[in-house]
């Protein structure tokens, strides 16, 4: 399973999102010190879930980051998170 699929699976299991879009944007960071050939270093996530309804933006982002902690330890360098109000 590639990193995008792992991210999708974990976020789906934890948040049961109504909307979830994962995009590998690593190529946009070519030349950056943590960029690697083949991608899987920089991702953009768009997510809408009822689990975030009463949480602050900071709490929402921390929750996503906590779920993906292992991916960061394994080499994901950056994650752009967009919370969509559904």
Coordinates of N, CA, C and O in Angstrom, one line a residue:
X1 N 0.9 -1.2 0.0 CA 0.0 0.0 0.0 C 0.9 1.2 0.0 O 1.9 1.3 0.8
X2 N 0.6 2.2 -0.9 CA 1.4 3.4 -0.9 C 1.0 4.4 0.2 O 0.0 4.2 0.9
X3 N 1.7 5.4 0.4 CA 1.5 6.4 1.5 C 0.1 7.0 1.4 O -0.6 7.2 2.4
X4 N -0.3 7.4 0.2 CA -1.6 8.1 0.0 C -2.7 7.1 0.4 O -3.6 7.6 1.1
X5 N -2.6 5.9 0.1 CA -3.6 4.9 0.5 C -3.6 4.7 2.0 O -4.7 4.6 2.6
X6 N -2.4 4.7 2.6 CA -2.4 4.5 4.0 C -3.0 5.7 4.8 O -3.7 5.5 5.7
X7 N -2.7 6.9 4.3 CA -3.3 8.1 4.9 C -4.8 8.1 4.7 O -5.5 8.3 5.7
X8 N -5.3 7.7 3.6 CA -6.7 7.6 3.3 C -7.4 6.6 4.3 O -8.4 6.8 4.9
X9 N -6.8 5.4 4.4 CA -7.3 4.4 5.3 C -7.3 4.8 6.7 O -8.3 4.6 7.4
X10 N -6.3 5.4 7.2 CA -6.2 5.8 8.6 C -7.2 6.9 8.9 O -7.9 6.9 10.0
X11 N -7.3 7.9 8.1 CA -8.2 9.0 8.3 C -9.7 8.6 8.2 O -10.5 9.0 9.0
X12 N -9.9 7.6 7.3 CA -11.3 7.1 7.2 C -11.7 6.3 8.4 O -12.8 6.4 9.0
X13 N -10.8 5.5 8.9 CA -11.0 4.7 10.1 C -11.3 5.6 11.4 O -12.1 5.3 12.2
X14 N -10.5 6.6 11.5 CA -10.6 7.5 12.7 C -11.7 8.5 12.6 O -12.3 8.8 13.7
X15 N -12.0 9.0 11.5 CA -12.9 10.2 11.4 C -14.2 9.9 10.6 O -15.1 10.8 10.6
X16 N -14.3 8.8 9.9 CA -15.5 8.5 9.1 C -15.9 9.7 8.3 O -17.0 10.2 8.4
X17 N -15.0 10.3 7.4 CA -15.3 11.6 6.8 C -16.4 11.5 5.7 O -16.6 10.4 5.1
X18 N -17.1 12.6 5.5 CA -18.1 12.7 4.4 C -17.3 13.0 3.1 O -17.7 12.6 2.1
X19 N -16.2 13.8 3.3 CA -15.4 14.1 2.2 C -13.9 13.9 2.6 O -13.5 14.3 3.7
X20 N -13.2 13.2 1.7 CA -11.7 13.0 2.0 C -11.0 13.0 0.6 O -11.3 12.1 -0.2
X21 N -10.1 13.9 0.5 CA -9.3 14.0 -0.7 C -7.8 14.0 -0.3 O -7.4 14.9 0.5
X22 N -7.0 13.1 -0.8 CA -5.6 13.0 -0.5 C -4.9 13.3 -1.8 O -5.1 12.6 -2.8
X23 N -3.9 14.2 -1.8 CA -3.1 14.5 -3.0 C -1.6 14.5 -2.6 O -1.2 15.1 -1.7
X24 N -0.8 13.7 -3.4 CA 0.6 13.8 -3.2 C 1.1 15.0 -4.0 O 1.1 15.0 -5.2
X25 N 1.6 16.0 -3.3 CA 2.1 17.2 -3.9 C 3.6 17.3 -3.8 O 4.2 18.4 -3.9
X26 N 4.2 16.2 -3.7 CA 5.7 16.2 -3.5 C 6.4 16.8 -4.7 O 7.4 17.5 -4.5
X27 N 5.9 16.6 -5.9 CA 6.6 17.2 -7.1 C 6.7 18.7 -7.0 O 7.7 19.3 -7.5
X28 N 5.8 19.3 -6.4 CA 5.8 20.8 -6.2 C 6.9 21.3 -5.3 O 7.3 22.4 -5.3
X29 N 7.6 20.3 -4.7 CA 8.7 20.7 -3.7 C 10.0 20.1 -4.2 O 10.9 20.0 -3.4
X30 N 10.1 19.8 -5.5 CA 11.4 19.3 -6.1 C 12.5 20.3 -5.7 O 12.3 21.5 -5.8
X31 N 13.6 19.8 -5.2 CA 14.7 20.6 -4.8 C 14.7 20.9 -3.4 O 15.8 21.3 -2.8
X32 N 13.6 20.8 -2.7 CA 13.5 21.0 -1.2 C 14.4 19.9 -0.6 O 14.4 18.8 -1.0
X33 N 15.1 20.2 0.5 CA 16.0 19.2 1.1 C 15.3 17.9 1.5 O 15.9 16.8 1.4
X34 N 14.0 17.9 1.8 CA 13.4 16.6 2.2 C 12.6 16.0 1.1 O 11.9 15.0 1.3
X35 N 12.7 16.5 -0.1 CA 12.1 15.9 -1.3 C 12.8 14.7 -1.7 O 14.1 14.6 -1.6
X36 N 12.1 13.7 -2.2 CA 12.7 12.4 -2.7 C 12.1 12.1 -4.0 O 10.9 12.3 -4.3
X37 N 12.9 11.5 -4.9 CA 12.4 11.0 -6.2 C 11.3 10.0 -5.9 O 11.5 9.2 -5.0
X38 N 10.2 10.1 -6.6 CA 9.1 9.2 -6.4 C 8.0 9.7 -5.5 O 7.0 9.0 -5.3
X39 N 8.2 10.8 -4.9 CA 7.2 11.4 -4.1 C 7.1 10.8 -2.7 O 8.0 10.4 -2.1
X40 N 5.8 10.9 -2.2 CA 5.5 10.4 -0.9 C 6.2 11.2 0.3 O 6.4 10.6 1.3
X41 N 6.4 12.5 0.0 CA 7.0 13.3 1.1 C 6.1 14.5 1.5 O 6.2 14.9 2.6
X42 N 5.3 14.9 0.6 CA 4.4 16.1 0.8 C 3.0 15.8 0.3 O 2.8 15.4 -0.8
X43 N 2.0 16.0 1.2 CA 0.7 15.7 0.9 C -0.3 16.9 1.2 O 0.0 17.7 2.1
X44 N -1.4 16.9 0.5 CA -2.5 17.8 0.8 C -3.7 17.0 1.1 O -4.0 16.0 0.4
X45 N -4.4 17.3 2.2 CA -5.6 16.6 2.7 C -6.7 17.5 2.8 O -6.6 18.6 3.4
X46 N -7.8 17.2 2.2 CA -9.1 17.9 2.4 C -10.0 16.9 3.1 O -10.2 15.8 2.6
X47 N -10.6 17.4 4.2 CA -11.5 16.5 5.0 C -12.7 17.2 5.6 O -12.5 18.3 6.0
X48 N -13.8 16.5 5.5 CA -15.0 17.0 6.2 C -15.6 15.9 7.0 O -15.8 14.8 6.5
X49 N -15.8 16.1 8.3 CA -16.3 15.1 9.1 C -17.0 15.7 10.3 O -16.6 16.8 10.8
X50 N -18.0 15.0 10.8 CA -18.8 15.5 11.9 C -18.0 15.5 13.2 O -18.3 16.2 14.1
X51 N -16.9 14.7 13.2 CA -16.1 14.6 14.4 C -15.4 16.0 14.7 O -14.9 16.2 15.8
X52 N -15.3 16.9 13.8 CA -14.7 18.2 14.0 C -15.7 19.3 14.3 O -15.3 20.4 14.4
X53 N -16.9 19.0 14.4 CA -18.0 20.0 14.5 C -17.7 21.0 15.7 O -18.0 22.2 15.5
X54 N -17.3 20.5 16.8 CA -17.2 21.3 18.0 C -15.7 21.6 18.3 O -15.4 22.1 19.4
X55 N -14.8 21.3 17.5 CA -13.4 21.4 17.7 C -12.8 22.7 17.1 O -13.3 23.1 16.0
X56 N -11.8 23.3 17.8 CA -11.2 24.4 17.2 C -10.3 24.0 16.0 O -10.0 22.8 15.8
X57 N -9.9 24.9 15.2 CA -9.1 24.6 14.0 C -7.8 23.9 14.5 O -7.3 22.9 13.9
X58 N -7.2 24.4 15.5 CA -5.9 23.8 16.0 C -6.2 22.4 16.5 O -5.4 21.5 16.2
X59 N -7.3 22.1 17.2 CA -7.6 20.8 17.6 C -7.8 19.8 16.5 O -7.4 18.7 16.5
X60 N -8.5 20.3 15.4 CA -8.7 19.5 14.2 C -7.4 19.1 13.6 O -7.2 17.9 13.2
X61 N -6.5 20.1 13.4 CA -5.2 19.8 12.8 C -4.4 18.8 13.6 O -3.8 17.9 13.1
X62 N -4.4 19.1 14.9 CA -3.7 18.2 15.8 C -4.2 16.7 15.8 O -3.4 15.8 15.8
X63 N -5.5 16.6 15.7 CA -6.1 15.3 15.6 C -5.7 14.5 14.3 O -5.3 13.4 14.4
X64 N -5.6 15.2 13.2 CA -5.2 14.6 11.9 C -3.7 14.3 12.0 O -3.3 13.2 11.7
X65 N -2.9 15.2 12.6 CA -1.5 14.9 12.7 C -1.2 13.7 13.6 O -0.3 12.9 13.4
X66 N -2.0 13.6 14.7 CA -1.8 12.5 15.6 C -2.1 11.2 15.0 O -1.3 10.2 15.2
X67 N -3.1 11.1 14.2 CA -3.5 9.9 13.5 C -2.3 9.5 12.5 O -2.1 8.3 12.3
X68 N -1.7 10.4 11.9 CA -0.6 10.2 10.9 C 0.8 10.2 11.5 O 1.7 10.3 10.7
X69 N 0.9 10.1 12.8 CA 2.3 10.2 13.4 C 3.2 9.2 12.8 O 4.4 9.5 12.5
X70 N 2.8 8.0 12.6 CA 3.7 6.9 12.1 C 4.2 7.3 10.7 O 5.4 7.0 10.3
X71 N 3.4 7.9 9.9 CA 3.8 8.3 8.5 C 4.8 9.4 8.6 O 5.8 9.4 7.8
X72 N 4.7 10.3 9.5 CA 5.8 11.3 9.6 C 7.1 10.7 10.1 O 8.1 11.1 9.6
X73 N 7.0 9.8 11.0 CA 8.2 9.1 11.5 C 8.8 8.3 10.3 O 10.1 8.0 10.3
X74 N 8.0 7.9 9.3 CA 8.5 7.0 8.2 C 9.0 7.8 7.0 O 9.4 7.3 6.0
X75 N 8.9 9.2 7.1 CA 9.4 10.0 6.0 C 8.5 11.0 5.3 O 9.0 11.8 4.5
X76 N 7.2 11.1 5.7 CA 6.4 12.1 5.2 C 6.9 13.4 5.9 O 7.2 13.5 7.1
X77 N 7.2 14.4 5.1 CA 7.8 15.7 5.5 C 6.8 16.8 5.8 O 6.9 17.5 6.8
X78 N 5.7 16.9 5.0 CA 4.8 18.0 5.1 C 3.4 17.5 4.8 O 3.2 16.7 3.9
X79 N 2.4 18.2 5.5 CA 1.0 17.9 5.2 C 0.2 19.2 5.3 O 0.3 19.9 6.3
X80 N -0.4 19.5 4.2 CA -1.4 20.6 4.2 C -2.7 20.1 4.5 O -3.2 19.1 3.8
X81 N -3.4 20.7 5.5 CA -4.7 20.2 5.9 C -5.8 21.3 5.6 O -5.6 22.4 6.1
X82 N -6.8 20.9 4.9 CA -7.9 21.8 4.7 C -9.2 21.1 5.3 O -9.6 20.0 4.9
X83 N -9.8 21.8 6.3 CA -11.0 21.2 6.9 C -12.2 21.9 6.2 O -12.3 23.1 6.1
X84 N -13.0 21.0 5.7 CA -14.2 21.5 4.9 C -15.4 21.4 5.8 O -15.6 20.3 6.4
X85 N -16.1 22.5 6.0 CA -17.4 22.4 6.8 C -18.5 21.9 5.9 O -18.9 22.5 5.0
X86 N -18.9 20.7 6.3 CA -20.0 20.0 5.5 C -21.3 20.0 6.3 O -21.4 20.1 7.5

